[in-house]
Coordinates of C-alpha atoms and ligand atoms in Angstrom, one line a residue:
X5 CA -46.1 -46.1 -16.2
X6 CA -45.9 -45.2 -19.7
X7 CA -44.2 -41.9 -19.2
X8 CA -40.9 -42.5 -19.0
X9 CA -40.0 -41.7 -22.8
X10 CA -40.8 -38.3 -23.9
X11 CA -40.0 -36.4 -27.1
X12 CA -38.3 -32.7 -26.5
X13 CA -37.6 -29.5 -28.8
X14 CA -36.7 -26.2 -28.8
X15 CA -38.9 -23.3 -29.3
X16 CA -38.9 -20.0 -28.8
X17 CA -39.8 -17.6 -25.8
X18 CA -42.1 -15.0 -27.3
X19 CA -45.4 -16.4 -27.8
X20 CA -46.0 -14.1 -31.4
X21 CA -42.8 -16.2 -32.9
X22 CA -43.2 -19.8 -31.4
X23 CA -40.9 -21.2 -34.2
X24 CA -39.6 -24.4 -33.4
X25 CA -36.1 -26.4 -33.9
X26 CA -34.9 -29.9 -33.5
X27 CA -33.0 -30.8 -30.1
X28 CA -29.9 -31.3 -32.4
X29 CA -29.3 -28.1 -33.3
X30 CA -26.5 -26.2 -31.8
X31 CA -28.2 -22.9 -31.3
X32 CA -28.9 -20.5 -28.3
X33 CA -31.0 -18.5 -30.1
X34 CA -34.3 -18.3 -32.1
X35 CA -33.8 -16.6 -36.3
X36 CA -36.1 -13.5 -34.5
X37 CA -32.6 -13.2 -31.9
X38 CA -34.8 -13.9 -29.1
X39 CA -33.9 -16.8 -26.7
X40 CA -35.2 -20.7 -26.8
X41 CA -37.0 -23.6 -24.0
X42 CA -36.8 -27.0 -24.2
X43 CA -40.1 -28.1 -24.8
X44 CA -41.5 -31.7 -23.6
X45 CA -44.6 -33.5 -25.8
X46 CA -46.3 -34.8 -23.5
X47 CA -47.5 -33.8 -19.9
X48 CA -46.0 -35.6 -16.8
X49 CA -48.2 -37.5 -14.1
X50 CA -47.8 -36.0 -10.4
X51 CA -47.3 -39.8 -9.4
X52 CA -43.8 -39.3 -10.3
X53 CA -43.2 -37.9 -7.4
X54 CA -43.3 -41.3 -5.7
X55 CA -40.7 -42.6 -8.0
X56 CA -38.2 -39.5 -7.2
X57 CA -38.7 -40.6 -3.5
X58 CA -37.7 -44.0 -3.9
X59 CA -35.0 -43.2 -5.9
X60 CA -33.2 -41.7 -2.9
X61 CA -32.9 -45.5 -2.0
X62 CA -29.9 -45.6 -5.0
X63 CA -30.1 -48.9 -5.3
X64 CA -26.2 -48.8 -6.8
X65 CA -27.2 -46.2 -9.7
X66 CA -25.5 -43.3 -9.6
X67 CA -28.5 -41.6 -11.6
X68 CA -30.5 -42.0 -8.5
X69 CA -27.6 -40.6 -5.9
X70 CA -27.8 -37.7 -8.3
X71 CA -30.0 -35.0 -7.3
X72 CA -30.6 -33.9 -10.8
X73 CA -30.9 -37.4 -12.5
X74 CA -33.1 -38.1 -9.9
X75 CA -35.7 -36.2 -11.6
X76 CA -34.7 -37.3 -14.7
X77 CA -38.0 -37.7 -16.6
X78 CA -38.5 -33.7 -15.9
X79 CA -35.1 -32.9 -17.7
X80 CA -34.7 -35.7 -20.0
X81 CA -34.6 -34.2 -23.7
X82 CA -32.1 -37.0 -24.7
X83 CA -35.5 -39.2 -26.3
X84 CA -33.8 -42.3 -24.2
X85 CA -36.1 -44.1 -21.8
X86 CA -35.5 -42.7 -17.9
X87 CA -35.3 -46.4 -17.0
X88 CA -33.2 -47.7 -19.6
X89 CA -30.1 -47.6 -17.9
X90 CA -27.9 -49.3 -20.3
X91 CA -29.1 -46.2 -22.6
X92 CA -28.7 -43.4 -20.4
X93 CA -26.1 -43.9 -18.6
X94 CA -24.2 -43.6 -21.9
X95 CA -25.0 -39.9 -22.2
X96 CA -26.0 -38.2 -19.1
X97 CA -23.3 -36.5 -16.9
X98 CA -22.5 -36.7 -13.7
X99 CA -20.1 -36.2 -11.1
X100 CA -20.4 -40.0 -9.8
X101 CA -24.1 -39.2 -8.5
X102 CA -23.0 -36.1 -6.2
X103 CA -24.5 -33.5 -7.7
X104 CA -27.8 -31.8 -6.4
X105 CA -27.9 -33.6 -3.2
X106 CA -28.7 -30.8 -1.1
X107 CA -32.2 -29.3 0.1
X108 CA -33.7 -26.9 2.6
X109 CA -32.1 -26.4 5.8
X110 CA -33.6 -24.6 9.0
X111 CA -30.9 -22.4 10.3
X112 CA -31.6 -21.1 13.9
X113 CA -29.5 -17.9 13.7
X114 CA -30.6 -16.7 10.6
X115 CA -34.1 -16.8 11.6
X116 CA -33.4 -14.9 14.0
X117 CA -31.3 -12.5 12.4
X118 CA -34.2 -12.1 9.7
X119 CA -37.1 -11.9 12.4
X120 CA -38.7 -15.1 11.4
X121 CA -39.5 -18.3 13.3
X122 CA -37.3 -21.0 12.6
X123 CA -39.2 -23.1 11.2
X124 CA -40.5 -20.5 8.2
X125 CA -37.6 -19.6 6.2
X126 CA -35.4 -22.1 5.6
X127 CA -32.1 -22.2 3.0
X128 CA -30.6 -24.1 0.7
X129 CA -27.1 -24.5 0.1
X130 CA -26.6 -25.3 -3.4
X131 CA -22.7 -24.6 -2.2
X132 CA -22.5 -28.2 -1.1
X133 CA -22.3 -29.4 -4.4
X134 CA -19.4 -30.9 -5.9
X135 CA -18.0 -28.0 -7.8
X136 CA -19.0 -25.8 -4.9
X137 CA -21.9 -23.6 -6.4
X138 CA -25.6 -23.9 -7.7
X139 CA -23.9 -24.5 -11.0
X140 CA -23.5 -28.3 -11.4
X141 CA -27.2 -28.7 -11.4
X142 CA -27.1 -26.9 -15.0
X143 CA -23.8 -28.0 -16.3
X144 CA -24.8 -31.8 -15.8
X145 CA -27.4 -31.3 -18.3
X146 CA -25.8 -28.8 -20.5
X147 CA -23.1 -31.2 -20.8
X148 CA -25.3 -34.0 -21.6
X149 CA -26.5 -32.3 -24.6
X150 CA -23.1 -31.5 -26.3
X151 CA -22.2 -35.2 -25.6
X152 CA -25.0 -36.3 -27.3
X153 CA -23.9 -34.0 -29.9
X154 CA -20.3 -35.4 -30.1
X155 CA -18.7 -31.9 -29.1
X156 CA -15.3 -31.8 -28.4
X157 CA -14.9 -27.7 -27.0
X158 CA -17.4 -26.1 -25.1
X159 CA -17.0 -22.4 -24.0
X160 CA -18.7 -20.0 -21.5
X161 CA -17.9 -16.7 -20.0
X162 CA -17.4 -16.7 -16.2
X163 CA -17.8 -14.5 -12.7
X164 CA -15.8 -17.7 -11.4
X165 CA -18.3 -20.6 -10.3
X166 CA -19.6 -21.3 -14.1
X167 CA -16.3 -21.7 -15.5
X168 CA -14.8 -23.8 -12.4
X169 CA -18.6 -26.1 -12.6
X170 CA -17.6 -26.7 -16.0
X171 CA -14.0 -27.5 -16.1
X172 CA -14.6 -30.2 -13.5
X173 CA -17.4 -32.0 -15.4
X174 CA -15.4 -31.6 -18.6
X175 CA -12.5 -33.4 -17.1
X176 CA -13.9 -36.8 -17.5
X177 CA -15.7 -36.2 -20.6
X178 CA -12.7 -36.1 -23.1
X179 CA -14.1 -32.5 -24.1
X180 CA -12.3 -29.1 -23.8
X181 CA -13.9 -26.5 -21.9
X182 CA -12.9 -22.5 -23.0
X183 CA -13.4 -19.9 -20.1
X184 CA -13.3 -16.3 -20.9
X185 CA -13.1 -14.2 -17.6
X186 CA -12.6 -10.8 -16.6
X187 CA -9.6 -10.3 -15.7
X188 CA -9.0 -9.6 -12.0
X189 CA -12.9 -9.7 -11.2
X190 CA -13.3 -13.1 -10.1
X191 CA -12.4 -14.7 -6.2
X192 CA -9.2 -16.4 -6.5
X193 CA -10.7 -19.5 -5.2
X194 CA -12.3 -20.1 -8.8
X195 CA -9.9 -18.9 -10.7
X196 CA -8.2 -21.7 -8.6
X197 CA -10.5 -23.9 -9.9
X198 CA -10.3 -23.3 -13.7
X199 CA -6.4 -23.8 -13.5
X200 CA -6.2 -26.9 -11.0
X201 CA -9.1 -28.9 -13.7
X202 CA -6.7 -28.0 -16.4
X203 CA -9.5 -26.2 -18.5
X204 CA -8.6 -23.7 -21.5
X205 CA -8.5 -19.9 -19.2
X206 CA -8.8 -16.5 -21.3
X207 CA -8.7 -13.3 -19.4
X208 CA -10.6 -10.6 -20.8
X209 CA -9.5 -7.1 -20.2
X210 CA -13.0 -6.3 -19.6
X211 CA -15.7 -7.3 -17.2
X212 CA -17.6 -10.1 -17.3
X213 CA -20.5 -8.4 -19.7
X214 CA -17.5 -8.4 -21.6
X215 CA -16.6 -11.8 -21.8
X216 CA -19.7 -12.9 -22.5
X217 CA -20.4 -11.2 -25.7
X218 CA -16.8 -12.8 -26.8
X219 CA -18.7 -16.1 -25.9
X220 CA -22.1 -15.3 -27.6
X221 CA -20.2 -14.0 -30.8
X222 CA -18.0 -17.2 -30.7
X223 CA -21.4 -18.9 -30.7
X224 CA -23.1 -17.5 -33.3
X225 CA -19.9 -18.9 -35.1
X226 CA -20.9 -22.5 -34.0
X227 CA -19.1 -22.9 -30.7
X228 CA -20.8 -24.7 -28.0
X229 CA -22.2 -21.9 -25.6
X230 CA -22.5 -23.2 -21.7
X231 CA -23.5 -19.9 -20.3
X232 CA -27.0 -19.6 -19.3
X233 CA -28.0 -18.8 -22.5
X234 CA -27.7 -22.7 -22.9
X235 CA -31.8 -23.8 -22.6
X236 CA -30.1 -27.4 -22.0
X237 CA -28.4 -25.9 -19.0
X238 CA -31.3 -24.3 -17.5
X239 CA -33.4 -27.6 -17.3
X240 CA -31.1 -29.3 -14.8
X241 CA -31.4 -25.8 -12.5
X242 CA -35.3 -26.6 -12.5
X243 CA -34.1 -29.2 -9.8
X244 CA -33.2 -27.0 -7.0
X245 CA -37.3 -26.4 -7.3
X246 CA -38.2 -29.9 -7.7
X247 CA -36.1 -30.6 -4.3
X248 CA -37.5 -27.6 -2.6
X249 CA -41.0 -28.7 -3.2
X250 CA -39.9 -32.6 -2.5
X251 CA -38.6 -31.7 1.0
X252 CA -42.1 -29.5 1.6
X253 CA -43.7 -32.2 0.5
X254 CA -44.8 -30.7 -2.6
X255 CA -46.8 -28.3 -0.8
X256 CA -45.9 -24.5 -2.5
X257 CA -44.0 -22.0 -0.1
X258 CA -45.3 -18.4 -0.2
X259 CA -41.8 -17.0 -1.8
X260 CA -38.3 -17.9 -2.8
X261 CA -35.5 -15.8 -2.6
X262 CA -32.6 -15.8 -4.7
X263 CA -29.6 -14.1 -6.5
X264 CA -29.9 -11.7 -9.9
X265 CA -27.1 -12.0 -12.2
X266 CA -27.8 -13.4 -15.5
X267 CA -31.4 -14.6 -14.6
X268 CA -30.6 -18.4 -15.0
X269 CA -32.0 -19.2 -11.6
X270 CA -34.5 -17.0 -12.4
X271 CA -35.4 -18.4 -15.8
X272 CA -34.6 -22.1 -14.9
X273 CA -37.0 -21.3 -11.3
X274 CA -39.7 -20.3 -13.3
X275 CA -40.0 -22.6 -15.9
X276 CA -39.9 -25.4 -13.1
X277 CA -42.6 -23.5 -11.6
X278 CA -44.8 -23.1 -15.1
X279 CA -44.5 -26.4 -15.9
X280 CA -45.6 -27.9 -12.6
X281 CA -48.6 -25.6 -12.5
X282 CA -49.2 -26.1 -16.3
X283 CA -49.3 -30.3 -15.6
X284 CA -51.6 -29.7 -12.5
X285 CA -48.5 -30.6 -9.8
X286 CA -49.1 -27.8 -7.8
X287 CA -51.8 -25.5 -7.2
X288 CA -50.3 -22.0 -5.6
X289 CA -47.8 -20.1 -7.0
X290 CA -44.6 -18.9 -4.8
X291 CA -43.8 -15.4 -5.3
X292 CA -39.9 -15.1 -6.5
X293 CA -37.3 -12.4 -5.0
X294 CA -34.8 -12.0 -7.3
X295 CA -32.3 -10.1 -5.4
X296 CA -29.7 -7.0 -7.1
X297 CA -26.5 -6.2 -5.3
X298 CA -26.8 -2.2 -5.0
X299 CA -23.6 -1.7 -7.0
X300 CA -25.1 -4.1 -10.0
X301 CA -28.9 -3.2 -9.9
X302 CA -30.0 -2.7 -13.6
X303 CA -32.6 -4.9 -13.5
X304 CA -33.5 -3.3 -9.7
X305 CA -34.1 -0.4 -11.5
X306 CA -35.4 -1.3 -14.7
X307 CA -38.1 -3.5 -12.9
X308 CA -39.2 -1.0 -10.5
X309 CA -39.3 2.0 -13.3
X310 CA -36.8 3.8 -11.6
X311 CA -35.3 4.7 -15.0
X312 CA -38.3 6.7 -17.2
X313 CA -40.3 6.3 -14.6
X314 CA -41.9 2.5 -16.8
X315 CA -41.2 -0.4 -15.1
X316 CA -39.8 -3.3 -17.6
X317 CA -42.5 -5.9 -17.9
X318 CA -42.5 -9.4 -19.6
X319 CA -46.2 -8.1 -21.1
X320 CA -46.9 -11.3 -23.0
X321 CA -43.6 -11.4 -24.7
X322 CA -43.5 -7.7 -26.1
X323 CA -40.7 -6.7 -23.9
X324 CA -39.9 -3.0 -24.1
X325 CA -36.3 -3.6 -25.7
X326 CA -35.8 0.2 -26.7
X327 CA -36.2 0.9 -23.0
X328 CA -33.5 -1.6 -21.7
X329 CA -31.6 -0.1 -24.8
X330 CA -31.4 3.2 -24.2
X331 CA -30.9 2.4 -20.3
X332 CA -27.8 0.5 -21.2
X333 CA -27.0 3.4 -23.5
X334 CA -27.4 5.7 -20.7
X335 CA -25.1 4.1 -18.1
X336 CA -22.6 3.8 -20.8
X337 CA -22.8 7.3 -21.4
X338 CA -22.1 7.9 -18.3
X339 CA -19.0 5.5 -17.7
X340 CA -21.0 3.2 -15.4
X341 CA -19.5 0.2 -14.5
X342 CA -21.6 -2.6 -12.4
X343 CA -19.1 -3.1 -8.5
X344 CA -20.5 -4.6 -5.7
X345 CA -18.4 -7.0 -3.2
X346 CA -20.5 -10.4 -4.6
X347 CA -18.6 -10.3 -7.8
X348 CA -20.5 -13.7 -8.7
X349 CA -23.4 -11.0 -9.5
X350 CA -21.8 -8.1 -10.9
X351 CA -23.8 -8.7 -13.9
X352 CA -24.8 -5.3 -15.5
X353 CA -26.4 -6.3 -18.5
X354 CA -28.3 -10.1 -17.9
X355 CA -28.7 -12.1 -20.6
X356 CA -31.6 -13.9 -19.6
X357 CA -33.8 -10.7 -18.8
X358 CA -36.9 -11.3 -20.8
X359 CA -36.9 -15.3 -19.6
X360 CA -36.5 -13.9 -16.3
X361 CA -39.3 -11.1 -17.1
X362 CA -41.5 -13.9 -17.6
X363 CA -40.9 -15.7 -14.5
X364 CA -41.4 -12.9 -12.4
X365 CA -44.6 -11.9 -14.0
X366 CA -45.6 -15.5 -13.5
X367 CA -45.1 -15.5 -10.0
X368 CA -46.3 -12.3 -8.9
X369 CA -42.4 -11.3 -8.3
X370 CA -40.4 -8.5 -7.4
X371 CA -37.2 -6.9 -7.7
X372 CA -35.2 -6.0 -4.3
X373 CA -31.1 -5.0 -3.8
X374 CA -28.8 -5.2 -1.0
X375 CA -25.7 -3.1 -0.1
X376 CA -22.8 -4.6 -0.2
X377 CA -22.3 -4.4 3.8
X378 CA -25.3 -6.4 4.5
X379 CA -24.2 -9.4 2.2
X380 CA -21.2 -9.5 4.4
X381 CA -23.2 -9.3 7.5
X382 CA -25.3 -11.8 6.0
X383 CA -22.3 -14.2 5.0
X384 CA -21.3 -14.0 9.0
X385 CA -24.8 -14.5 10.1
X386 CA -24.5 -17.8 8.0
X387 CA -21.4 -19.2 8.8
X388 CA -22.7 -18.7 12.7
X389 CA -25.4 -21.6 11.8
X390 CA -21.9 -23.7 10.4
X391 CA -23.1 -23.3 7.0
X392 CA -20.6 -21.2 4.3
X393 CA -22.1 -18.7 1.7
X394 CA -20.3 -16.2 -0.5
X395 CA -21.5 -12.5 -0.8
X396 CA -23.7 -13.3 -3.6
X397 CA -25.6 -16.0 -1.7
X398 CA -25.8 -14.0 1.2
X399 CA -27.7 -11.2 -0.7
X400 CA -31.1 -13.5 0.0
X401 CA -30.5 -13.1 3.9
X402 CA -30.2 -9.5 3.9
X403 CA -33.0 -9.5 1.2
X404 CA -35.0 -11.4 3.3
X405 CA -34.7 -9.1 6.2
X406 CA -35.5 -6.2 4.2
X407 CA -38.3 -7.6 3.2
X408 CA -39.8 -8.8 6.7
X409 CA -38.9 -5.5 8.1
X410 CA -41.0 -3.8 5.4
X411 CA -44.1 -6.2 6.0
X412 CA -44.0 -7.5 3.0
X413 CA -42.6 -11.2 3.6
X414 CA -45.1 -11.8 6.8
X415 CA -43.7 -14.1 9.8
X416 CA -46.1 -16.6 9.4
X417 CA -45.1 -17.0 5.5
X418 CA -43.1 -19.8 4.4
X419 CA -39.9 -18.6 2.9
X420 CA -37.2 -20.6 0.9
X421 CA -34.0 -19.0 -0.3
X422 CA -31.6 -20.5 -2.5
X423 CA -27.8 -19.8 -1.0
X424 CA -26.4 -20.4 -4.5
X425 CA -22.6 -21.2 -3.7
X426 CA -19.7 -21.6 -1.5
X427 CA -17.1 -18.9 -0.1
X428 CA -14.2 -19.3 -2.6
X429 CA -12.3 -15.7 -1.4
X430 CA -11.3 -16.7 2.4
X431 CA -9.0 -13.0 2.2
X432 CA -12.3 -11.4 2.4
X433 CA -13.6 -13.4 5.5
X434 CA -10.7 -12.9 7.3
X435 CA -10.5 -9.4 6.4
X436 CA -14.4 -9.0 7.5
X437 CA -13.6 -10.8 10.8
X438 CA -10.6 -9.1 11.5
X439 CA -12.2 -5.7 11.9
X440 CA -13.9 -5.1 15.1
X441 CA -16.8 -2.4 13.8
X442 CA -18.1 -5.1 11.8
X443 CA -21.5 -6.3 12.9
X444 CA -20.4 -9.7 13.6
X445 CA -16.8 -9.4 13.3
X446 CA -15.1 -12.9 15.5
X447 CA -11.3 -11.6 15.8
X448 CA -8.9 -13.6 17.1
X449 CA -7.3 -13.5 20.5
X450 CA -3.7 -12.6 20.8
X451 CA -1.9 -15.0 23.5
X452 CA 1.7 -14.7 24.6
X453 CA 3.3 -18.4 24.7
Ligands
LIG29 N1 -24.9 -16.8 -7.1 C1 -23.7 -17.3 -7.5 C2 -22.8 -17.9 -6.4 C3 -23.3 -17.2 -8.8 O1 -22.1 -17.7 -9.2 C4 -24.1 -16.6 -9.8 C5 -23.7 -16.5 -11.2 C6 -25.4 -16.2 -9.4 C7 -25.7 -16.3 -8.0 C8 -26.3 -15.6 -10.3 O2 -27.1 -16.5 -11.0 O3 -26.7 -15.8 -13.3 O4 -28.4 -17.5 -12.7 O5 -28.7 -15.1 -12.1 N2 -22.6 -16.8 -11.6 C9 -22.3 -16.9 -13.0 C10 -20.9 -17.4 -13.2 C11 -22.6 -15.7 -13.8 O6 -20.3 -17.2 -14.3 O7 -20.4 -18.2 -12.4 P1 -27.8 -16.2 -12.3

């Protein structure tokens, strides 16, 4: 097949601008401010697919174990041939080939919880992953491009799972890896994380839209962003999509679910699912849920016009910034703070909202949120099926139900949600289980010896 090579380059989101930059650039961001893709020459042949199959068959390469690398001409902007191992191996990152080796799961209980069949809605637990979250899809990739680039720091802000993803693939890249958190926001599990991979930890008095405009002004001073903003990043989240489809034999479910917090997923999903449409892959477009925690729902409400009664639209690239403006304006005024129990998501301000604009507009999408007390519920519901979640994860259970309560998700639609990471704060388990009035509360039994 001669599509194994492929030339890639930036370029920016908004149609009107377009302007283009070389893959070696450091940069996030467009001159206009607005935020970039990684952009592929040439279209890619659906018989591809059949090479990704095989490749579970590893053969000894740790590219194929991967399930990122596995897909590697869909997310290969390093110009080296996909097969040329000697070549590639050189650059891409991986955690030994463990990355991304997850897919859909059916899980009995949840069904039922949600009030679908079984076999309908099924999850994916992006938690099994080596770092323990959805986030070593992205960092493989991201990291791949500051190698290629000879960096020696790279930074990012953190609600926990970015910062811990990244200290562990730095380890065994001779690079240093930054991470600006807010202080006391994060699970202690990941915090755990950033300390026991020996990474560089800066606690910001702050939250974690805080930390990240340290980050992005240390970036527009040249450091090495790995936030979201990173378009490098977002290319090895397209995966999670590619190994939906794979497992649905690349047949389209109706709708996935998944987390709002900076809109990576949401960007990353999105592009995955342009592209494949675009090349003629697949012919249906899923309908995305991106899902608010109630105590962090700017974009709930911005989306659904709840604020000025105009709901925030992608409309071709001419996002109504004086609207998200003002809005942020407004809850600053007012001495809001985003709070919500899936601290992973308390996002108030996300830094990918016109990529993630686009998406949904692409997919016909919508904007849902949860309270806090249902991602908990939701958290027990899955660990009942053996599986763990954290709060965050969880909000795509209790979205679900919502939503299939409401009639909008329909019982005999095919659902896939994305449970984007591992419980890494066992206090609040305990605590949840401990208390009988919770819904699905398993306390212990007291025995006398
Ligand atoms: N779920 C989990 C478990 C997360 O850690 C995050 C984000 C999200 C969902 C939201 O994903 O940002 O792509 O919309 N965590 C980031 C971090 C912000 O720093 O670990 P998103």
């Amino acid at each position: 097949m001669d599509l194994m090579k492929n030339e890639a380059y930036l370029q920016c989101i908004i149609p009107s601008c377009g302007k283009k930059y070389d893959t070696s650039e450091i940069r996030t961001t467009c001159d206009c401010g607005n935020l970039l893709d990684v952009k592929y020459r040439r279209a890619f042949n659906k018989r591809l697919t059949y090479i990704f199959f095989a490749r579970k068959n590893p053969l000894g390469n740790i590219f194929n174990e991967s399930g990122v690398w596995r897909f590697r001409e869909l997310v290969n902007f390093t110009g080296y041939d996909s097969e040329d191992y000697d070549n590639y191996s050189r650059v891409f990152v991986s955690f030994d080939g463990a990355e991304g080796r997850t897919r859909p799961y059916e899980m009995t209980k949840v069904a039922e919880y949600v009030g679908m069949p079984r076999e309908n809605v099924l999850f994916q637990p992006e938690g099994l992953n080596p770092s323990g979250s959805f986030k070593d899809n992205g960092i493989s990739t991201g990291l791949t491009h500051a190698k290629m680039l000879g960096v020696k720091e790279v930074i990012c802000a953190s609600t926990g799972n970015t910062s811990a993803s990244l200290a562990m693939y730095v380890a065994n890249e001779g690079i240093r890896a930054g991470i600006y958190i807010p202080k006391e926001e994060i699970a202690p599990g990941k915090l755990a994380q950033a300390f026991q991979f020996n990474a560089d930890i800066y606690q910001v008095n702050g939250n974690f839209d805080d930390a990240l405009e340290v980050v992005l002004r240390k970036g527009r001073k040249g450091a090495y962003v790995m936030n979201s903003v990173n378009p490098f990043r977002l290319e090895g989240q397209k995966t999670m999509i590619y190994r939906v489809l794979e497992h649905l034999d690349w047949e389209v479910p109706d709708w996935i679910v998944f987390p709002r917090g900076n809109m990576g997923n949401c960007s990353a999903f999105g592009k995955a699912i342009i592209e494949l449409y675009e090349w003629g892959w697949i012919k249906k477009k899923p309908r995305f849920v991106a899902v608010d925690a109630k105590g962090s729902n700017t974009f709930f409400t911005l989306y659904n016009g709840f604020y000025r009664n105009e709901p925030l639209r992608w409309n071709n690239g001419n996002v109504n910034e004086e609207l998200i403006e003002e809005y942020y304006a407004y809850l600053e005024e007012k001495g809001w703070k985003p709070k919500t129990c899936a601290t992973a998501i308390q996002i108030g301000r996300p830094v990918n909202i016109k990529k993630g604009l686009r998406s949904l507009d692409f997919t016909e999408g919508i904007s849902v949120e949860v309270e806090d007390s249902e991602m908990e519920d939701g958290v027990a519901v899955v660990g009942s099926n053996g599986f763990d979640c954290e709060q965050a994860s969880a909000a795509c259970v209790a979205a679900i139900k919502k939503l299939v309560k409401g009639e909008v998700i329909k019982r005999d639609d095919k659902v896939v949600a994305i449970l984007t990471g591992r419980l890494k704060d066992p206090d609040t388990i305990v605590r949840y289980h401990s208390n009988r009035e919770n819904r699905f509360a398993n306390p212990p039994r007291t025995l006398n010896p």
